[in-house]
Amino acid sequence: MQLALAWAAKGMYITAPNPRIGCVIVRGGEVIGAGHTQPAGQAHAEIQALRDAQARGNDVRGATAYVTLEPCSHYGRTPPCSNALIQAGIERVVAAMTDPNPLVAGRGLAQLEAAGIAVSAGIMADEAYELSIGFFHRMRFGKPWVRLKTAASLDGATALDSGESQWITSPEARADGHAWRARASAILTGIGTVKADDPQLTVRGIDTPLQPRRVIVDSRLEIDPGARILQGEPCWIVAARAHPEKQAALQAAGHEVFLLPNAHGKVDLPALMLELGRREINELHVEAGSKLNASLVREGCVDELLVYLAPSLIGPGQGMFALPPLARLQDKFALRFHGVQQVGPDLRILARFHHREKE
């Protein structure tokens, strides 16, 4: 199963909106075929592993298939993998976990069992879940897994008061941040960041065939048509009020503008998360300023923080979250550390909100 997970990780940047799945076929203690899920509409991991075994001249009849997710039993963009395993003569299937997709949800294993194949599940399930956390979260809650990235000094400053921020963290931390961008289906920022930094928000330095979709929260549709973020692949721009002339110009340039206003004339962020779920966004990577960061946290839209801390002190400057003062300490936003690792000279902290763990 550990080997199957390693194969699944090879599909990190290509499988969305599908999960990252690996499959290893074993007979007599020997790996005779292996594979991982291909881009949407192409072969799933099980099919790749069966093809690999065939290409090596190996007979899979009587073999065991280790797969990081219950084989699908429905027709989607591709035929069911459960049928292929049955027809190939696989004798046993070991799945890391059952599929939370309502279209599968135990049916794949049941179909295999009905065909006389021995099945079991629950081997390294946590590792398999983490590898495709966005897909599983979207299947359960209808919205992406939201990871908010920020980088700061040890005293919590993301920039000087002047706005200067390049570079607080190291080249190693920045390269690591691009790897997290690359695994996301979309990157979200706000108009404040677009105006202040004119970012591209593309993945650089990582060999990925897909660039994440860029999403801009721009309540009043203030974006400059010449902004660098509007170059290259089309963007989704989310506004709260109509501006027909500007909308037409942006859409003529290939971008999509949609309106999601809340009662206060701002973008309805929880509604945006559900809309991104409908658009099959699995992992949403946020790189925004302190105001939008705070709004996303306050409105319960963030699942995980990805924080890079540099070993430096800056003093007064801009912070990570423009949150209002609390009247009581017990009203604080509670998180738990999920992972802490040194990256170059900096620390990378993954912290998850407690409310997300209760969902």
Short mmCIF file of N, CA, C and O in Angstrom, two decimals, residues 28-75:
data_model
loop_
_atom_site.label_atom_id
_atom_site.label_comp_id
_atom_site.label_asym_id
_atom_site.label_seq_id
_atom_site.Cartn_x
_atom_site.Cartn_y
_atom_site.Cartn_z
N GLY A 28 2.57 -13.48 -5.73
CA GLY A 28 3.72 -14.19 -5.19
C GLY A 28 4.75 -13.27 -4.57
O GLY A 28 5.96 -13.54 -4.64
N GLY A 29 4.28 -12.17 -3.98
CA GLY A 29 5.19 -11.23 -3.33
C GLY A 29 5.95 -10.33 -4.28
O GLY A 29 6.82 -9.56 -3.87
N GLU A 30 5.61 -10.39 -5.57
CA GLU A 30 6.33 -9.60 -6.57
C GLU A 30 5.37 -8.60 -7.23
O GLU A 30 4.23 -8.94 -7.57
N VAL A 31 5.82 -7.38 -7.41
CA VAL A 31 5.02 -6.36 -8.11
C VAL A 31 5.06 -6.66 -9.61
O VAL A 31 6.14 -6.68 -10.21
N ILE A 32 3.90 -6.93 -10.18
CA ILE A 32 3.85 -7.28 -11.61
C ILE A 32 3.21 -6.19 -12.45
O ILE A 32 3.16 -6.28 -13.68
N GLY A 33 2.67 -5.13 -11.80
CA GLY A 33 2.08 -4.01 -12.53
C GLY A 33 1.81 -2.86 -11.59
O GLY A 33 1.52 -3.08 -10.41
N ALA A 34 1.93 -1.62 -12.08
CA ALA A 34 1.68 -0.45 -11.23
C ALA A 34 1.27 0.72 -12.11
O ALA A 34 1.63 0.79 -13.30
N GLY A 35 0.52 1.66 -11.51
CA GLY A 35 0.11 2.83 -12.26
C GLY A 35 -0.59 3.85 -11.39
O GLY A 35 -0.89 3.58 -10.23
N HIS A 36 -0.82 5.01 -11.95
CA HIS A 36 -1.57 6.06 -11.23
C HIS A 36 -2.58 6.71 -12.16
O HIS A 36 -2.47 6.59 -13.40
N THR A 37 -3.54 7.38 -11.59
CA THR A 37 -4.60 8.02 -12.35
C THR A 37 -4.02 9.06 -13.31
O THR A 37 -3.15 9.84 -12.95
N GLN A 38 -4.53 9.06 -14.52
CA GLN A 38 -4.14 10.00 -15.57
C GLN A 38 -5.09 11.21 -15.58
O GLN A 38 -6.06 11.24 -14.83
N PRO A 39 -4.81 12.22 -16.39
CA PRO A 39 -5.72 13.38 -16.45
C PRO A 39 -7.17 12.97 -16.73
O PRO A 39 -7.43 11.91 -17.32
N ALA A 40 -8.11 13.81 -16.29
CA ALA A 40 -9.54 13.51 -16.40
C ALA A 40 -9.91 13.07 -17.81
O ALA A 40 -9.50 13.69 -18.79
N GLY A 41 -10.68 11.98 -17.85
CA GLY A 41 -11.10 11.43 -19.13
C GLY A 41 -10.19 10.33 -19.64
O GLY A 41 -10.52 9.62 -20.58
N GLN A 42 -9.02 10.20 -18.98
CA GLN A 42 -8.07 9.14 -19.35
C GLN A 42 -8.10 8.03 -18.29
O GLN A 42 -8.91 8.06 -17.37
N ALA A 43 -7.22 7.08 -18.41
CA ALA A 43 -7.28 5.87 -17.59
C ALA A 43 -7.07 6.14 -16.11
O ALA A 43 -6.25 6.98 -15.73
N HIS A 44 -7.83 5.42 -15.28
CA HIS A 44 -7.63 5.45 -13.84
C HIS A 44 -6.46 4.55 -13.46
O HIS A 44 -5.92 3.81 -14.28
N ALA A 45 -6.08 4.59 -12.18
CA ALA A 45 -4.89 3.87 -11.71
C ALA A 45 -4.97 2.37 -11.98
O ALA A 45 -3.98 1.75 -12.39
N GLU A 46 -6.15 1.77 -11.73
CA GLU A 46 -6.29 0.33 -11.90
C GLU A 46 -6.04 -0.09 -13.35
O GLU A 46 -5.39 -1.11 -13.62
N ILE A 47 -6.57 0.70 -14.28
CA ILE A 47 -6.41 0.40 -15.70
C ILE A 47 -4.94 0.53 -16.09
O ILE A 47 -4.39 -0.30 -16.83
N GLN A 48 -4.28 1.59 -15.56
CA GLN A 48 -2.86 1.79 -15.84
C GLN A 48 -2.02 0.62 -15.34
O GLN A 48 -1.09 0.16 -16.00
N ALA A 49 -2.37 0.14 -14.13
CA ALA A 49 -1.62 -0.98 -13.54
C ALA A 49 -1.83 -2.27 -14.34
O ALA A 49 -0.88 -3.04 -14.57
N LEU A 50 -3.07 -2.52 -14.78
CA LEU A 50 -3.36 -3.69 -15.60
C LEU A 50 -2.60 -3.62 -16.93
O LEU A 50 -2.04 -4.61 -17.40
N ARG A 51 -2.58 -2.42 -17.53
CA ARG A 51 -1.85 -2.24 -18.80
C ARG A 51 -0.35 -2.45 -18.60
O ARG A 51 0.33 -3.02 -19.46
N ASP A 52 0.15 -1.96 -17.46
CA ASP A 52 1.58 -2.11 -17.17
C ASP A 52 1.94 -3.58 -17.03
O ASP A 52 2.97 -4.03 -17.55
N ALA A 53 1.08 -4.32 -16.33
CA ALA A 53 1.33 -5.77 -16.17
C ALA A 53 1.34 -6.46 -17.52
O ALA A 53 2.22 -7.30 -17.81
N GLN A 54 0.38 -6.10 -18.36
CA GLN A 54 0.30 -6.70 -19.70
C GLN A 54 1.53 -6.36 -20.53
O GLN A 54 2.10 -7.22 -21.21
N ALA A 55 1.96 -5.08 -20.45
CA ALA A 55 3.14 -4.65 -21.21
C ALA A 55 4.40 -5.39 -20.77
O ALA A 55 5.32 -5.61 -21.56
N ARG A 56 4.43 -5.79 -19.49
CA ARG A 56 5.59 -6.53 -18.97
C ARG A 56 5.47 -8.03 -19.25
O ARG A 56 6.34 -8.81 -18.87
N GLY A 57 4.33 -8.43 -19.83
CA GLY A 57 4.11 -9.84 -20.11
C GLY A 57 3.67 -10.64 -18.90
O GLY A 57 3.84 -11.87 -18.86
N ASN A 58 3.07 -9.97 -17.93
CA ASN A 58 2.65 -10.64 -16.69
C ASN A 58 1.16 -10.98 -16.71
O ASN A 58 0.34 -10.16 -17.11
N ASP A 59 0.82 -12.16 -16.25
CA ASP A 59 -0.57 -12.62 -16.12
C ASP A 59 -1.08 -12.20 -14.75
O ASP A 59 -0.50 -12.55 -13.72
N VAL A 60 -2.16 -11.42 -14.71
CA VAL A 60 -2.66 -10.90 -13.42
C VAL A 60 -3.69 -11.83 -12.77
O VAL A 60 -4.16 -11.55 -11.67
N ARG A 61 -4.05 -12.92 -13.43
CA ARG A 61 -5.05 -13.82 -12.84
C ARG A 61 -4.53 -14.37 -11.51
O ARG A 61 -3.40 -14.85 -11.42
N GLY A 62 -5.37 -14.25 -10.47
CA GLY A 62 -5.01 -14.73 -9.15
C GLY A 62 -4.18 -13.75 -8.34
O GLY A 62 -3.79 -14.05 -7.21
N ALA A 63 -3.93 -12.56 -8.89
CA ALA A 63 -3.10 -11.57 -8.21
C ALA A 63 -3.93 -10.71 -7.26
O ALA A 63 -5.16 -10.73 -7.27
N THR A 64 -3.23 -9.92 -6.42
CA THR A 64 -3.86 -8.96 -5.51
C THR A 64 -3.59 -7.54 -6.02
O THR A 64 -2.46 -7.21 -6.39
N ALA A 65 -4.64 -6.72 -6.03
CA ALA A 65 -4.50 -5.32 -6.41
C ALA A 65 -4.58 -4.46 -5.16
O ALA A 65 -5.57 -4.54 -4.40
N TYR A 66 -3.55 -3.67 -4.91
CA TYR A 66 -3.55 -2.69 -3.81
C TYR A 66 -3.85 -1.34 -4.44
O TYR A 66 -3.11 -0.87 -5.31
N VAL A 67 -4.93 -0.72 -4.00
CA VAL A 67 -5.35 0.55 -4.60
C VAL A 67 -5.67 1.55 -3.49
O VAL A 67 -6.20 1.17 -2.43
N THR A 68 -5.31 2.80 -3.69
CA THR A 68 -5.42 3.79 -2.61
C THR A 68 -6.83 4.32 -2.41
O THR A 68 -7.07 5.10 -1.50
N LEU A 69 -7.76 3.90 -3.26
CA LEU A 69 -9.18 4.25 -3.09
C LEU A 69 -10.03 3.13 -3.69
O LEU A 69 -9.63 2.53 -4.70
N GLU A 70 -11.15 2.88 -3.06
CA GLU A 70 -12.10 1.90 -3.58
C GLU A 70 -12.30 2.07 -5.09
O GLU A 70 -12.55 3.19 -5.56
N PRO A 71 -12.18 1.01 -5.89
CA PRO A 71 -12.38 1.13 -7.34
C PRO A 71 -13.78 1.64 -7.68
O PRO A 71 -14.76 1.27 -7.04
N CYS A 72 -13.83 2.52 -8.68
CA CYS A 72 -15.14 3.09 -9.06
C CYS A 72 -16.00 2.01 -9.71
O CYS A 72 -15.51 1.10 -10.37
N SER A 73 -17.31 2.16 -9.52
CA SER A 73 -18.25 1.16 -10.05
C SER A 73 -19.28 1.80 -10.97
O SER A 73 -20.28 1.20 -11.31
N HIS A 74 -19.02 3.08 -11.36
CA HIS A 74 -20.00 3.79 -12.20
C HIS A 74 -19.33 4.28 -13.48
O HIS A 74 -18.10 4.38 -13.55
N TYR A 75 -20.16 4.58 -14.45
CA TYR A 75 -19.67 5.17 -15.69
C TYR A 75 -19.60 6.68 -15.52
O TYR A 75 -20.61 7.33 -15.28
#
